[in-house]
Each structure stands twice: as structure tokens, then as C-alpha cells.
PDB file of C-alpha atoms and ligand atoms in Angstrom:
ATOM      1  CA  UNK R   1     -21.854  -2.050  -1.292  1.00  0.00           C
ATOM      2  CA  UNK R   2     -25.254  -1.202  -1.397  1.00  0.00           C
ATOM      3  CA  UNK R   3     -26.547   2.044  -2.593  1.00  0.00           C
ATOM      4  CA  UNK R   4     -22.985   3.219  -3.088  1.00  0.00           C
ATOM      5  CA  UNK R   5     -21.538   4.604  -6.077  1.00  0.00           C
ATOM      6  CA  UNK R   6     -18.594   3.070  -8.161  1.00  0.00           C
ATOM      7  CA  UNK R   7     -16.230   4.122 -10.546  1.00  0.00           C
ATOM      8  CA  UNK R   8     -16.354   2.682 -13.597  1.00  0.00           C
ATOM      9  CA  UNK R   9     -13.869   3.815 -17.113  1.00  0.00           C
ATOM     10  CA  UNK R  10     -14.377   7.776 -16.451  1.00  0.00           C
ATOM     11  CA  UNK R  11     -18.282   7.317 -15.159  1.00  0.00           C
ATOM     12  CA  UNK R  12     -19.344   7.237 -11.435  1.00  0.00           C
ATOM     13  CA  UNK R  13     -22.084   5.019 -11.343  1.00  0.00           C
ATOM     14  CA  UNK R  14     -24.759   3.094  -9.305  1.00  0.00           C
ATOM     15  CA  UNK R  15     -22.867  -0.231  -7.689  1.00  0.00           C
ATOM     16  CA  UNK R  16     -24.231  -3.603  -8.974  1.00  0.00           C
ATOM     17  CA  UNK R  17     -24.333  -2.082 -12.802  1.00  0.00           C
ATOM     18  CA  UNK R  18     -20.915  -2.959 -14.063  1.00  0.00           C
ATOM     19  CA  UNK R  19     -20.510  -5.759 -16.756  1.00  0.00           C
ATOM     20  CA  UNK R  20     -17.507  -8.211 -15.759  1.00  0.00           C
ATOM     21  CA  UNK R  21     -16.276  -9.623 -18.694  1.00  0.00           C
ATOM     22  CA  UNK R  22     -14.898 -13.219 -17.714  1.00  0.00           C
ATOM     23  CA  UNK R  23     -12.005 -12.435 -21.017  1.00  0.00           C
ATOM     24  CA  UNK R  24     -10.569  -9.268 -18.556  1.00  0.00           C
ATOM     25  CA  UNK R  25      -7.054  -9.648 -18.438  1.00  0.00           C
ATOM     26  CA  UNK R  26      -7.332  -8.832 -15.294  1.00  0.00           C
ATOM     27  CA  UNK R  27      -9.336 -11.915 -14.235  1.00  0.00           C
ATOM     28  CA  UNK R  28      -7.407 -14.074 -16.744  1.00  0.00           C
ATOM     29  CA  UNK R  29      -3.892 -13.201 -16.058  1.00  0.00           C
ATOM     30  CA  UNK R  30      -4.125  -9.988 -13.017  1.00  0.00           C
ATOM     31  CA  UNK R  31      -2.677  -8.155 -15.790  1.00  0.00           C
ATOM     32  CA  UNK R  32      -3.377  -4.564 -14.150  1.00  0.00           C
ATOM     33  CA  UNK R  33      -2.256  -1.998 -11.562  1.00  0.00           C
ATOM     34  CA  UNK R  34      -3.992  -0.440  -8.608  1.00  0.00           C
ATOM     35  CA  UNK R  35      -3.743   2.073  -5.777  1.00  0.00           C
ATOM     36  CA  UNK R  36      -5.256   2.517  -2.544  1.00  0.00           C
ATOM     37  CA  UNK R  37      -5.989   5.910  -1.383  1.00  0.00           C
ATOM     38  CA  UNK R  38      -6.835   7.016   2.475  1.00  0.00           C
ATOM     39  CA  UNK R  39      -9.363   9.132   2.989  1.00  0.00           C
ATOM     40  CA  UNK R  40      -9.215  11.484   6.680  1.00  0.00           C
ATOM     41  CA  UNK R  41     -11.654  14.098   6.860  1.00  0.00           C
ATOM     42  CA  UNK R  42     -13.085  14.018   3.423  1.00  0.00           C
ATOM     43  CA  UNK R  43      -9.557  14.259   1.828  1.00  0.00           C
ATOM     44  CA  UNK R  44      -7.639  11.816   0.145  1.00  0.00           C
ATOM     45  CA  UNK R  45      -4.056  11.812   1.725  1.00  0.00           C
ATOM     46  CA  UNK R  46      -0.928  12.075  -0.838  1.00  0.00           C
ATOM     47  CA  UNK R  47      -3.208  11.663  -3.755  1.00  0.00           C
ATOM     48  CA  UNK R  48      -0.818  12.898  -5.908  1.00  0.00           C
ATOM     49  CA  UNK R  49       1.962  10.915  -4.874  1.00  0.00           C
ATOM     50  CA  UNK R  50      -0.501   7.852  -5.189  1.00  0.00           C
ATOM     51  CA  UNK R  51      -1.614   8.899  -9.098  1.00  0.00           C
ATOM     52  CA  UNK R  52       2.049   9.658  -9.757  1.00  0.00           C
ATOM     53  CA  UNK R  53       3.086   5.994  -8.938  1.00  0.00           C
ATOM     54  CA  UNK R  54      -0.051   4.374 -10.888  1.00  0.00           C
ATOM     55  CA  UNK R  55       1.317   6.175 -14.001  1.00  0.00           C
ATOM     56  CA  UNK R  56       4.987   5.005 -12.984  1.00  0.00           C
ATOM     57  CA  UNK R  57       3.227   1.581 -12.650  1.00  0.00           C
ATOM     58  CA  UNK R  58       1.134   1.346 -15.902  1.00  0.00           C
ATOM     59  CA  UNK R  59       4.357   2.704 -17.757  1.00  0.00           C
ATOM     60  CA  UNK R  60       6.562  -0.456 -16.574  1.00  0.00           C
ATOM     61  CA  UNK R  61       3.736  -2.480 -17.840  1.00  0.00           C
ATOM     62  CA  UNK R  62       2.920  -0.538 -20.911  1.00  0.00           C
ATOM     63  CA  UNK R  63      -0.498  -0.080 -19.805  1.00  0.00           C
ATOM     64  CA  UNK R  64      -2.763   2.649 -21.691  1.00  0.00           C
ATOM     65  CA  UNK R  65      -3.766   5.079 -19.434  1.00  0.00           C
ATOM     66  CA  UNK R  66      -7.213   5.987 -21.020  1.00  0.00           C
ATOM     67  CA  UNK R  67      -7.287   9.734 -19.566  1.00  0.00           C
ATOM     68  CA  UNK R  68      -4.900  11.891 -17.784  1.00  0.00           C
ATOM     69  CA  UNK R  69      -3.871  11.670 -13.901  1.00  0.00           C
ATOM     70  CA  UNK R  70      -5.688  14.793 -12.817  1.00  0.00           C
ATOM     71  CA  UNK R  71      -9.217  13.043 -14.105  1.00  0.00           C
ATOM     72  CA  UNK R  72      -7.934   9.974 -11.925  1.00  0.00           C
ATOM     73  CA  UNK R  73      -7.606  12.375  -9.327  1.00  0.00           C
ATOM     74  CA  UNK R  74     -10.858  13.671 -10.175  1.00  0.00           C
ATOM     75  CA  UNK R  75     -13.130  10.857 -10.162  1.00  0.00           C
ATOM     76  CA  UNK R  76     -11.285   9.828  -6.885  1.00  0.00           C
ATOM     77  CA  UNK R  77     -12.379  13.045  -5.174  1.00  0.00           C
ATOM     78  CA  UNK R  78     -15.919  12.534  -6.745  1.00  0.00           C
ATOM     79  CA  UNK R  79     -16.477   8.792  -5.467  1.00  0.00           C
ATOM     80  CA  UNK R  80     -15.555  10.179  -1.864  1.00  0.00           C
ATOM     81  CA  UNK R  81     -18.091  12.973  -2.184  1.00  0.00           C
ATOM     82  CA  UNK R  82     -20.450  10.659  -3.750  1.00  0.00           C
ATOM     83  CA  UNK R  83     -20.283   8.167  -1.303  1.00  0.00           C
ATOM     84  CA  UNK R  84     -20.259  10.342   1.629  1.00  0.00           C
ATOM     85  CA  UNK R  85     -16.549   9.204   3.257  1.00  0.00           C
ATOM     86  CA  UNK R  86     -15.757  10.819   6.153  1.00  0.00           C
ATOM     87  CA  UNK R  87     -12.845   8.628   6.843  1.00  0.00           C
ATOM     88  CA  UNK R  88     -12.365   5.769   4.666  1.00  0.00           C
ATOM     89  CA  UNK R  89     -10.031   4.363   1.738  1.00  0.00           C
ATOM     90  CA  UNK R  90     -10.878   4.587  -1.881  1.00  0.00           C
ATOM     91  CA  UNK R  91      -9.761   2.053  -4.514  1.00  0.00           C
ATOM     92  CA  UNK R  92      -8.959   2.340  -8.032  1.00  0.00           C
ATOM     93  CA  UNK R  93      -8.042  -0.342 -10.262  1.00  0.00           C
ATOM     94  CA  UNK R  94      -7.129  -0.689 -13.996  1.00  0.00           C
ATOM     95  CA  UNK R  95      -6.626  -3.857 -16.073  1.00  0.00           C
ATOM     96  CA  UNK R  96      -5.185  -3.858 -19.458  1.00  0.00           C
ATOM     97  CA  UNK R  97      -8.600  -5.007 -20.934  1.00  0.00           C
ATOM     98  CA  UNK R  98     -10.589  -7.116 -22.994  1.00  0.00           C
ATOM     99  CA  UNK R  99      -9.217  -9.873 -25.318  1.00  0.00           C
ATOM    100  CA  UNK R 100      -9.421 -13.739 -26.479  1.00  0.00           C
ATOM    101  CA  UNK R 101      -7.504 -14.765 -23.468  1.00  0.00           C
ATOM    102  CA  UNK R 102      -3.552 -15.056 -25.245  1.00  0.00           C
ATOM    103  CA  UNK R 103      -0.384 -14.681 -23.017  1.00  0.00           C
ATOM    104  CA  UNK R 104       0.684 -12.217 -25.874  1.00  0.00           C
ATOM    105  CA  UNK R 105      -1.151  -8.702 -25.477  1.00  0.00           C
ATOM    106  CA  UNK R 106      -1.060  -5.990 -27.794  1.00  0.00           C
ATOM    107  CA  UNK R 107      -0.300  -2.294 -26.799  1.00  0.00           C
ATOM    108  CA  UNK R 108      -2.588   0.229 -26.246  1.00  0.00           C
ATOM    109  CA  UNK R 109      -5.538  -1.899 -25.619  1.00  0.00           C
ATOM    110  CA  UNK R 110      -8.617   0.067 -24.043  1.00  0.00           C
ATOM    111  CA  UNK R 111      -7.637  -0.611 -20.687  1.00  0.00           C
ATOM    112  CA  UNK R 112     -10.962  -1.305 -17.718  1.00  0.00           C
ATOM    113  CA  UNK R 113     -10.828   1.271 -14.871  1.00  0.00           C
ATOM    114  CA  UNK R 114     -13.127   0.258 -11.624  1.00  0.00           C
ATOM    115  CA  UNK R 115     -13.019   1.670  -7.938  1.00  0.00           C
ATOM    116  CA  UNK R 116     -14.872   1.783  -5.034  1.00  0.00           C
ATOM    117  CA  UNK R 117     -14.892   3.820  -2.252  1.00  0.00           C
ATOM    118  CA  UNK R 118     -15.244   2.577   1.840  1.00  0.00           C
ATOM    119  CA  UNK R 119     -16.012   4.480   5.021  1.00  0.00           C
ATOM    120  CA  UNK R 120     -13.192   2.905   7.377  1.00  0.00           C
ATOM    121  CA  UNK R 121     -13.357   3.150  11.783  1.00  0.00           C
ATOM    122  CA  UNK R 122     -10.117   4.915  12.522  1.00  0.00           C
ATOM    123  CA  UNK R 123     -10.531   2.549  15.910  1.00  0.00           C
ATOM    124  CA  UNK R 124      -9.329  -0.406  15.044  1.00  0.00           C
ATOM    125  CA  UNK R 125      -6.026   1.230  13.102  1.00  0.00           C
ATOM    126  CA  UNK R 126      -5.495   3.840  16.324  1.00  0.00           C
ATOM    127  CA  UNK R 127      -5.721   0.353  18.412  1.00  0.00           C
ATOM    128  CA  UNK R 128      -3.059  -0.977  16.418  1.00  0.00           C
ATOM    129  CA  UNK R 129      -1.004   2.056  16.639  1.00  0.00           C
ATOM    130  CA  UNK R 130      -1.212   2.234  20.281  1.00  0.00           C
ATOM    131  CA  UNK R 131      -0.879  -1.283  20.922  1.00  0.00           C
ATOM    132  CA  UNK R 132       1.520  -2.656  18.489  1.00  0.00           C
ATOM    133  CA  UNK R 133       0.839  -5.987  16.413  1.00  0.00           C
ATOM    134  CA  UNK R 134       2.476  -9.326  15.944  1.00  0.00           C
ATOM    135  CA  UNK R 135       4.419 -10.356  12.473  1.00  0.00           C
ATOM    136  CA  UNK R 136       5.147 -13.447  11.117  1.00  0.00           C
ATOM    137  CA  UNK R 137       9.061 -14.113   9.390  1.00  0.00           C
ATOM    138  CA  UNK R 138       8.597 -15.693   6.286  1.00  0.00           C
ATOM    139  CA  UNK R 139      10.343 -16.466   2.976  1.00  0.00           C
ATOM    140  CA  UNK R 140       9.486 -13.949   0.188  1.00  0.00           C
ATOM    141  CA  UNK R 141       7.906 -16.251  -2.465  1.00  0.00           C
ATOM    142  CA  UNK R 142       6.836 -13.388  -5.006  1.00  0.00           C
ATOM    143  CA  UNK R 143       8.613 -12.041  -8.676  1.00  0.00           C
ATOM    144  CA  UNK R 144      11.282  -9.884  -9.003  1.00  0.00           C
ATOM    145  CA  UNK R 145       9.185  -6.332  -9.568  1.00  0.00           C
ATOM    146  CA  UNK R 146       7.573  -5.632  -6.554  1.00  0.00           C
ATOM    147  CA  UNK R 147       8.129  -2.268  -7.283  1.00  0.00           C
ATOM    148  CA  UNK R 148       5.248  -2.296  -9.704  1.00  0.00           C
ATOM    149  CA  UNK R 149       1.544  -1.970  -7.804  1.00  0.00           C
ATOM    150  CA  UNK R 150       0.102  -5.198  -9.437  1.00  0.00           C
ATOM    151  CA  UNK R 151      -2.778  -6.529  -9.056  1.00  0.00           C
ATOM    152  CA  UNK R 152      -0.764 -10.470  -9.048  1.00  0.00           C
ATOM    153  CA  UNK R 153      -0.870 -10.530  -5.247  1.00  0.00           C
ATOM    154  CA  UNK R 154      -0.589 -14.052  -4.637  1.00  0.00           C
ATOM    155  CA  UNK R 155       2.187 -14.552  -3.309  1.00  0.00           C
ATOM    156  CA  UNK R 156       1.245 -11.276  -0.869  1.00  0.00           C
ATOM    157  CA  UNK R 157      -2.090 -12.594   0.112  1.00  0.00           C
ATOM    158  CA  UNK R 158      -0.270 -16.674   1.011  1.00  0.00           C
ATOM    159  CA  UNK R 159       1.825 -15.264   3.386  1.00  0.00           C
ATOM    160  CA  UNK R 160      -0.416 -12.622   5.298  1.00  0.00           C
ATOM    161  CA  UNK R 161      -3.001 -15.907   5.477  1.00  0.00           C
ATOM    162  CA  UNK R 162       0.221 -17.677   6.971  1.00  0.00           C
ATOM    163  CA  UNK R 163       0.494 -14.864   9.554  1.00  0.00           C
ATOM    164  CA  UNK R 164      -2.546 -14.993  10.272  1.00  0.00           C
ATOM    165  CA  UNK R 165      -2.399 -18.819  11.035  1.00  0.00           C
ATOM    166  CA  UNK R 166       0.108 -17.757  13.593  1.00  0.00           C
ATOM    167  CA  UNK R 167      -1.988 -15.041  15.003  1.00  0.00           C
ATOM    168  CA  UNK R 168      -0.031 -12.294  13.192  1.00  0.00           C
ATOM    169  CA  UNK R 169      -1.509  -9.091  11.373  1.00  0.00           C
ATOM    170  CA  UNK R 170       0.877  -8.755   9.108  1.00  0.00           C
ATOM    171  CA  UNK R 171       3.926 -10.961   7.589  1.00  0.00           C
ATOM    172  CA  UNK R 172       7.604  -9.885   7.027  1.00  0.00           C
ATOM    173  CA  UNK R 173       9.344 -11.128   4.110  1.00  0.00           C
ATOM    174  CA  UNK R 174      12.564 -12.021   3.613  1.00  0.00           C
ATOM    175  CA  UNK R 175      14.963 -13.281   0.290  1.00  0.00           C
ATOM    176  CA  UNK R 176      17.687 -15.436   1.592  1.00  0.00           C
ATOM    177  CA  UNK R 177      17.744 -13.810   5.092  1.00  0.00           C
ATOM    178  CA  UNK R 178      17.478 -10.498   3.694  1.00  0.00           C
ATOM    179  CA  UNK R 179      14.343  -8.068   5.043  1.00  0.00           C
ATOM    180  CA  UNK R 180      12.367  -7.192   1.943  1.00  0.00           C
ATOM    181  CA  UNK R 181       8.833  -5.639   3.181  1.00  0.00           C
ATOM    182  CA  UNK R 182       5.690  -6.639   4.823  1.00  0.00           C
ATOM    183  CA  UNK R 183       2.796  -8.920   2.915  1.00  0.00           C
ATOM    184  CA  UNK R 184       1.350  -4.996   2.197  1.00  0.00           C
ATOM    185  CA  UNK R 185       3.489  -2.608   4.418  1.00  0.00           C
ATOM    186  CA  UNK R 186       7.103  -1.237   4.489  1.00  0.00           C
ATOM    187  CA  UNK R 187       9.647  -2.479   7.102  1.00  0.00           C
ATOM    188  CA  UNK R 188      11.984  -0.359   9.261  1.00  0.00           C
ATOM    189  CA  UNK R 189      14.097  -0.840  12.143  1.00  0.00           C
ATOM    190  CA  UNK R 190      15.371   1.633  14.703  1.00  0.00           C
ATOM    191  CA  UNK R 191      18.960   0.458  16.304  1.00  0.00           C
ATOM    192  CA  UNK R 192      20.863   2.598  18.354  1.00  0.00           C
ATOM    193  CA  UNK R 193      18.616   5.690  17.466  1.00  0.00           C
ATOM    194  CA  UNK R 194      19.517   5.018  13.678  1.00  0.00           C
ATOM    195  CA  UNK R 195      16.490   3.824  11.501  1.00  0.00           C
ATOM    196  CA  UNK R 196      16.838   1.640   8.833  1.00  0.00           C
ATOM    197  CA  UNK R 197      14.615   0.131   6.051  1.00  0.00           C
ATOM    198  CA  UNK R 198      15.218  -1.463   2.108  1.00  0.00           C
ATOM    199  CA  UNK R 199      16.103   0.864  -0.312  1.00  0.00           C
ATOM    200  CA  UNK R 200      13.389   1.340  -3.217  1.00  0.00           C
ATOM    201  CA  UNK R 201      14.588  -1.305  -5.394  1.00  0.00           C
ATOM    202  CA  UNK R 202      12.577  -4.061  -7.389  1.00  0.00           C
ATOM    203  CA  UNK R 203      12.384  -5.947  -4.252  1.00  0.00           C
ATOM    204  CA  UNK R 204       9.701  -3.746  -2.795  1.00  0.00           C
ATOM    205  CA  UNK R 205       6.840  -1.451  -3.399  1.00  0.00           C
ATOM    206  CA  UNK R 206       7.906   2.179  -2.407  1.00  0.00           C
ATOM    207  CA  UNK R 207       5.559   3.385  -0.467  1.00  0.00           C
ATOM    208  CA  UNK R 208       4.056   6.520  -0.266  1.00  0.00           C
ATOM    209  CA  UNK R 209       3.523   6.192   3.723  1.00  0.00           C
ATOM    210  CA  UNK R 210       7.548   5.213   3.620  1.00  0.00           C
ATOM    211  CA  UNK R 211       8.374   8.344   1.256  1.00  0.00           C
ATOM    212  CA  UNK R 212       6.358  10.778   4.084  1.00  0.00           C
ATOM    213  CA  UNK R 213       7.846   8.987   6.742  1.00  0.00           C
ATOM    214  CA  UNK R 214      11.430   9.147   5.281  1.00  0.00           C
ATOM    215  CA  UNK R 215      10.873  13.006   4.792  1.00  0.00           C
ATOM    216  CA  UNK R 216       9.575  13.291   8.499  1.00  0.00           C
ATOM    217  CA  UNK R 217      12.746  11.049   9.862  1.00  0.00           C
ATOM    218  CA  UNK R 218      14.435  13.943   7.926  1.00  0.00           C
ATOM    219  CA  UNK R 219      12.881  16.347   9.379  1.00  0.00           C
ATOM    220  CA  UNK R 220      13.757  15.511  13.231  1.00  0.00           C
ATOM    221  CA  UNK R 221      16.767  14.575  12.728  1.00  0.00           C
ATOM    222  CA  UNK R 222      16.740  10.757  13.171  1.00  0.00           C
ATOM    223  CA  UNK R 223      19.786   9.194  11.173  1.00  0.00           C
ATOM    224  CA  UNK R 224      18.287   7.048   8.519  1.00  0.00           C
ATOM    225  CA  UNK R 225      19.995   4.855   6.023  1.00  0.00           C
ATOM    226  CA  UNK R 226      17.279   3.395   2.745  1.00  0.00           C
ATOM    227  CA  UNK R 227      19.937   0.032   3.320  1.00  0.00           C
ATOM    228  CA  UNK R 228      19.438  -4.093   3.491  1.00  0.00           C
ATOM    229  CA  UNK R 229      18.918  -5.653   6.811  1.00  0.00           C
ATOM    230  CA  UNK R 230      19.476  -9.037   7.681  1.00  0.00           C
ATOM    231  CA  UNK R 231      17.065 -10.946   9.660  1.00  0.00           C
ATOM    232  CA  UNK R 232      19.406 -11.541  12.407  1.00  0.00           C
ATOM    233  CA  UNK R 233      19.302  -7.481  12.557  1.00  0.00           C
ATOM    234  CA  UNK R 234      15.317  -7.549  12.951  1.00  0.00           C
ATOM    235  CA  UNK R 235      15.713 -10.140  15.589  1.00  0.00           C
ATOM    236  CA  UNK R 236      17.889  -7.461  17.289  1.00  0.00           C
ATOM    237  CA  UNK R 237      16.431  -4.273  16.593  1.00  0.00           C
ATOM    238  CA  UNK R 238      15.956  -2.088  19.417  1.00  0.00           C
ATOM    239  CA  UNK R 239      12.230  -0.831  17.580  1.00  0.00           C
ATOM    240  CA  UNK R 240      10.738  -2.202  14.961  1.00  0.00           C
ATOM    241  CA  UNK R 241       7.607  -1.041  12.817  1.00  0.00           C
ATOM    242  CA  UNK R 242       5.722  -0.955   9.996  1.00  0.00           C
ATOM    243  CA  UNK R 243       3.952   1.686   7.324  1.00  0.00           C
ATOM    244  CA  UNK R 244       1.579   1.267   4.882  1.00  0.00           C
ATOM    245  CA  UNK R 245      -1.651   3.787   4.025  1.00  0.00           C
ATOM    246  CA  UNK R 246      -3.732   1.360   5.643  1.00  0.00           C
ATOM    247  CA  UNK R 247      -1.527   0.929   8.797  1.00  0.00           C
ATOM    248  CA  UNK R 248       0.145   4.392   9.064  1.00  0.00           C
ATOM    249  CA  UNK R 249       3.192   3.975  11.334  1.00  0.00           C
ATOM    250  CA  UNK R 250       2.270   0.934  13.593  1.00  0.00           C
ATOM    251  CA  UNK R 251       4.790  -0.517  15.620  1.00  0.00           C
ATOM    252  CA  UNK R 252       6.051  -4.306  15.928  1.00  0.00           C
ATOM    253  CA  UNK R 253       5.635  -5.576  19.386  1.00  0.00           C
ATOM    254  CA  UNK R 254       6.001  -9.373  18.640  1.00  0.00           C
ATOM    255  CA  UNK R 255       8.247 -11.089  15.467  1.00  0.00           C
ATOM    256  CA  UNK R 256       7.085 -14.976  15.130  1.00  0.00           C
ATOM    257  CA  UNK R 257       8.481 -17.183  12.991  1.00  0.00           C
ATOM    258  CA  UNK R 258      11.905 -19.688  13.426  1.00  0.00           C
ATOM    259  CA  UNK R 259      13.037 -17.592  15.997  1.00  0.00           C
ATOM    260  CA  UNK R 260      11.228 -15.183  18.317  1.00  0.00           C
ATOM    261  CA  UNK R 261      11.545 -11.964  19.552  1.00  0.00           C
ATOM    262  CA  UNK R 262       9.491  -9.144  21.855  1.00  0.00           C
ATOM    263  CA  UNK R 263       9.790  -5.325  21.223  1.00  0.00           C
ATOM    264  CA  UNK R 264       9.352  -2.675  23.076  1.00  0.00           C
ATOM    265  CA  UNK R 265       7.032   0.556  21.595  1.00  0.00           C
ATOM    266  CA  UNK R 266      10.004   2.775  21.418  1.00  0.00           C
ATOM    267  CA  UNK R 267      10.689   6.660  21.275  1.00  0.00           C
ATOM    268  CA  UNK R 268      11.646   7.305  17.334  1.00  0.00           C
ATOM    269  CA  UNK R 269       8.213   4.829  16.758  1.00  0.00           C
ATOM    270  CA  UNK R 270       6.374   6.980  18.682  1.00  0.00           C
ATOM    271  CA  UNK R 271       7.727  10.230  17.891  1.00  0.00           C
ATOM    272  CA  UNK R 272       7.163   9.297  13.724  1.00  0.00           C
ATOM    273  CA  UNK R 273       3.716   8.163  14.485  1.00  0.00           C
ATOM    274  CA  UNK R 274       2.989  11.704  15.853  1.00  0.00           C
ATOM    275  CA  UNK R 275       4.640  13.586  13.195  1.00  0.00           C
ATOM    276  CA  UNK R 276       2.652  11.441  10.699  1.00  0.00           C
ATOM    277  CA  UNK R 277      -0.895  12.423  12.272  1.00  0.00           C
ATOM    278  CA  UNK R 278       0.269  15.869  12.394  1.00  0.00           C
ATOM    279  CA  UNK R 279       1.000  15.355   8.704  1.00  0.00           C
ATOM    280  CA  UNK R 280      -2.370  14.614   7.858  1.00  0.00           C
ATOM    281  CA  UNK R 281      -3.911  17.476   9.573  1.00  0.00           C
ATOM    282  CA  UNK R 282      -1.679  19.893   7.400  1.00  0.00           C
ATOM    283  CA  UNK R 283      -3.127  17.800   4.307  1.00  0.00           C
ATOM    284  CA  UNK R 284      -6.725  18.324   5.321  1.00  0.00           C
ATOM    285  CA  UNK R 285      -6.239  22.146   6.233  1.00  0.00           C
ATOM    286  CA  UNK R 286      -4.398  22.278   3.144  1.00  0.00           C
ATOM    287  CA  UNK R 287      -6.606  21.126   0.927  1.00  0.00           C
ATOM    288  CA  UNK R 288      -9.597  23.483   2.636  1.00  0.00           C
ATOM    289  CA  UNK R 289      -7.882  26.423   1.764  1.00  0.00           C
TER     290      UNK R 289
HETATM  291  N1  PDD F   1      -0.741  -1.942   0.279  1.00  0.00           N
HETATM  292  N2  PDD F   1       4.379  -2.752   0.091  1.00  0.00           N
HETATM  293  C1  PDD F   1       3.070  -3.795  -0.443  1.00  0.00           C
HETATM  294  C2  PDD F   1       3.787  -5.189  -0.893  1.00  0.00           C
HETATM  295  C3  PDD F   1       1.938  -2.880  -0.060  1.00  0.00           C
HETATM  296  O1  PDD F   1       1.082  -3.966  -0.912  1.00  0.00           O
HETATM  297  C4  PDD F   1       1.825  -1.630   0.205  1.00  0.00           C
HETATM  298  C5  PDD F   1       0.307  -0.909   0.324  1.00  0.00           C
HETATM  299  C6  PDD F   1       3.132  -1.114   1.185  1.00  0.00           C
HETATM  300  C7  PDD F   1       2.962   0.309   1.495  1.00  0.00           C
HETATM  301  O2  PDD F   1       2.391   1.183   0.388  1.00  0.00           O
HETATM  302  P1  PDD F   1       1.849   2.540   0.719  1.00  0.00           P
HETATM  303  O3  PDD F   1       2.459   3.066   1.836  1.00  0.00           O
HETATM  304  O4  PDD F   1       1.671   3.285  -0.719  1.00  0.00           O
HETATM  305  O5  PDD F   1       0.173   2.181   0.879  1.00  0.00           O
HETATM  306  C8  PDD F   1       3.971  -1.397   0.620  1.00  0.00           C
HETATM  307  C9  PDD F   1      -2.292  -1.554  -0.033  1.00  0.00           C
HETATM  308  C10 PDD F   1      -2.074  -0.308   1.379  1.00  0.00           C
HETATM  309  C11 PDD F   1      -2.878  -2.358  -0.089  1.00  0.00           C
HETATM  310  O6  PDD F   1      -2.393  -3.184  -1.177  1.00  0.00           O
HETATM  311  O7  PDD F   1      -3.967  -2.156   0.883  1.00  0.00           O
END
């Protein structure tokens, strides 16, 4: 991140100058939260929704916000401008702060905020969206508060590695045969023209992209239910796609694991991809005016 600017507390400063404290609870316990916001044409997408979720994650973990959500949004925008990001992403994290190592936390510690911005080439996202990706079905080994966007991602990173070892770009997780979500995405299936995705319970992260896609499905009158579905239903689906900030709406063309399946990129997925692109354009023009 040479010559880039990063976020530290409430300052945007040159990278390489942030002091790292080994007793930061983020390092010791993964005690913190984060958000990833995508930037299209210099504008952050769904920034309000991301920082609303950030606030919710902070509240659920009793993390003290050092300043209000509007300051987080303003600093995110500053990171984009200072780093001259046209298309890319911003990562913002907040740990509980620095204290002598002790599992027991004190409430209202001074949290530590850091963040960075990176340019991303849209080509690889476009390629995955037009060709689809391979996925690997595996057991969900995470804790039971997956609704919190916490820094604790060991379960997620372990299954992502396993998926990659089988030449898959994403892992799809299941708990006792019920599909929950991807390692860093939400999962949707289409069967007989109807869309299904796991409800926003403690077992999944309620993705911002997921929420946008649910609204878009309603708009184009595709029947949708937020209802848990089984690994068998996944295998028998007509279409499967994943959603996330960094992958938008990406079709799944192959499922690997104990059983294998191939899928076509179907009409519902294609229409939702188109609608999502339109939403990005609307976001850009709304923020220009
Ligand atoms: N991850 N589920 C999990 C476990 C995730 O980590 C993510 C996103 C999602 C999709 O959420 P959203 O649509 O708000 O991006 C679902 C981000 C991109 C990451 O960790 O990089």
C-alpha cells in the first residue's frame, strides 16, 4: 500500500505510520468488527446500509463507537478521494481496543479504528458473472452469531481454503444438511421460477447485497421466500447464485463435495444481475446530484 492513505482513529494518514499494539484485542481475541464497501465510479455503494449494520454489530458486541455513523461515512468518502479510487473497495474495522490480555473485557474501552481503500479491476468480477463459478459444499463449523460482522473469520477462511483446494472459488456451508451461506457471500436458489434464501437469523450474515437482491426480486415479480433449504434442494435447484459486496450477483455453475452437480446460468439470475447493475448506476447518479 505504498503511497496510499489509511484510516487511523478519525484521521486519514499516510500508510506505514500506524502503530501496531500487540495487546490490541483485535489481535488477541479477534475482538472487533468490520465492513467492506464497494466503490463504483468513485461513489460508495449502499454506504448507509453498511454503516447501519456496522452500528448493529457494535451494539451486539457492546463495542463503543468512538464517533457517530455520519463521521464513519465521511471518513470512508475521504479515503476514496485521497486514494483516488475509481472502482474499488474500502475496508473499515474497529477493535475493542488495547488492554492487558484478559478474556474479560471492560465496557466502553477506547476502540481502535483502522481502514484502507484499494482499487479493484471490475474485469475479474465481470468474468465470474458471465461465466459463473465453481463452489464446494462443506460443513458450517462457525459459532452461532454469524449475524455479527466480526473479525473472527476462522471458520470462513478454513472452508474457503478447502474450496480452493478443490478448484472452487467459494465454499457453500451447511449445518446438518441445511444450507446457510457462503464463506463470504449469501446463497440463493431458484426452483420452478421461485427464489429461496436462508432467512436473516443468527446463522447467517444479512448481506447488504442480499437485501438489495430481495427488493429487486420483488420489483421484477419473482416470488421469493426467506426460508431455509436443504443440501438436496441445492442439488436439485434450477439455478444457484451467490451475492456479496465484492461479487455482486454471481452464478454458480458447479457444485462439488460429497455429491456433484452442474447448473446453467438461468433467466432469473441474469435478470437480477441486470437489475443490480442498474441499481449501481442509480446510486452513482443519485450521489452526483
Ligand atoms: N463478506 N456472508 C458472509 C459470511 C460474508 O462475509 C459476506 C460479505 C456476505 C455478504 O454480505 P454483503 O452483501 O453485505 O457483502 C455474507 C465481505 C465482502 C468480506 O468479508 O470481504
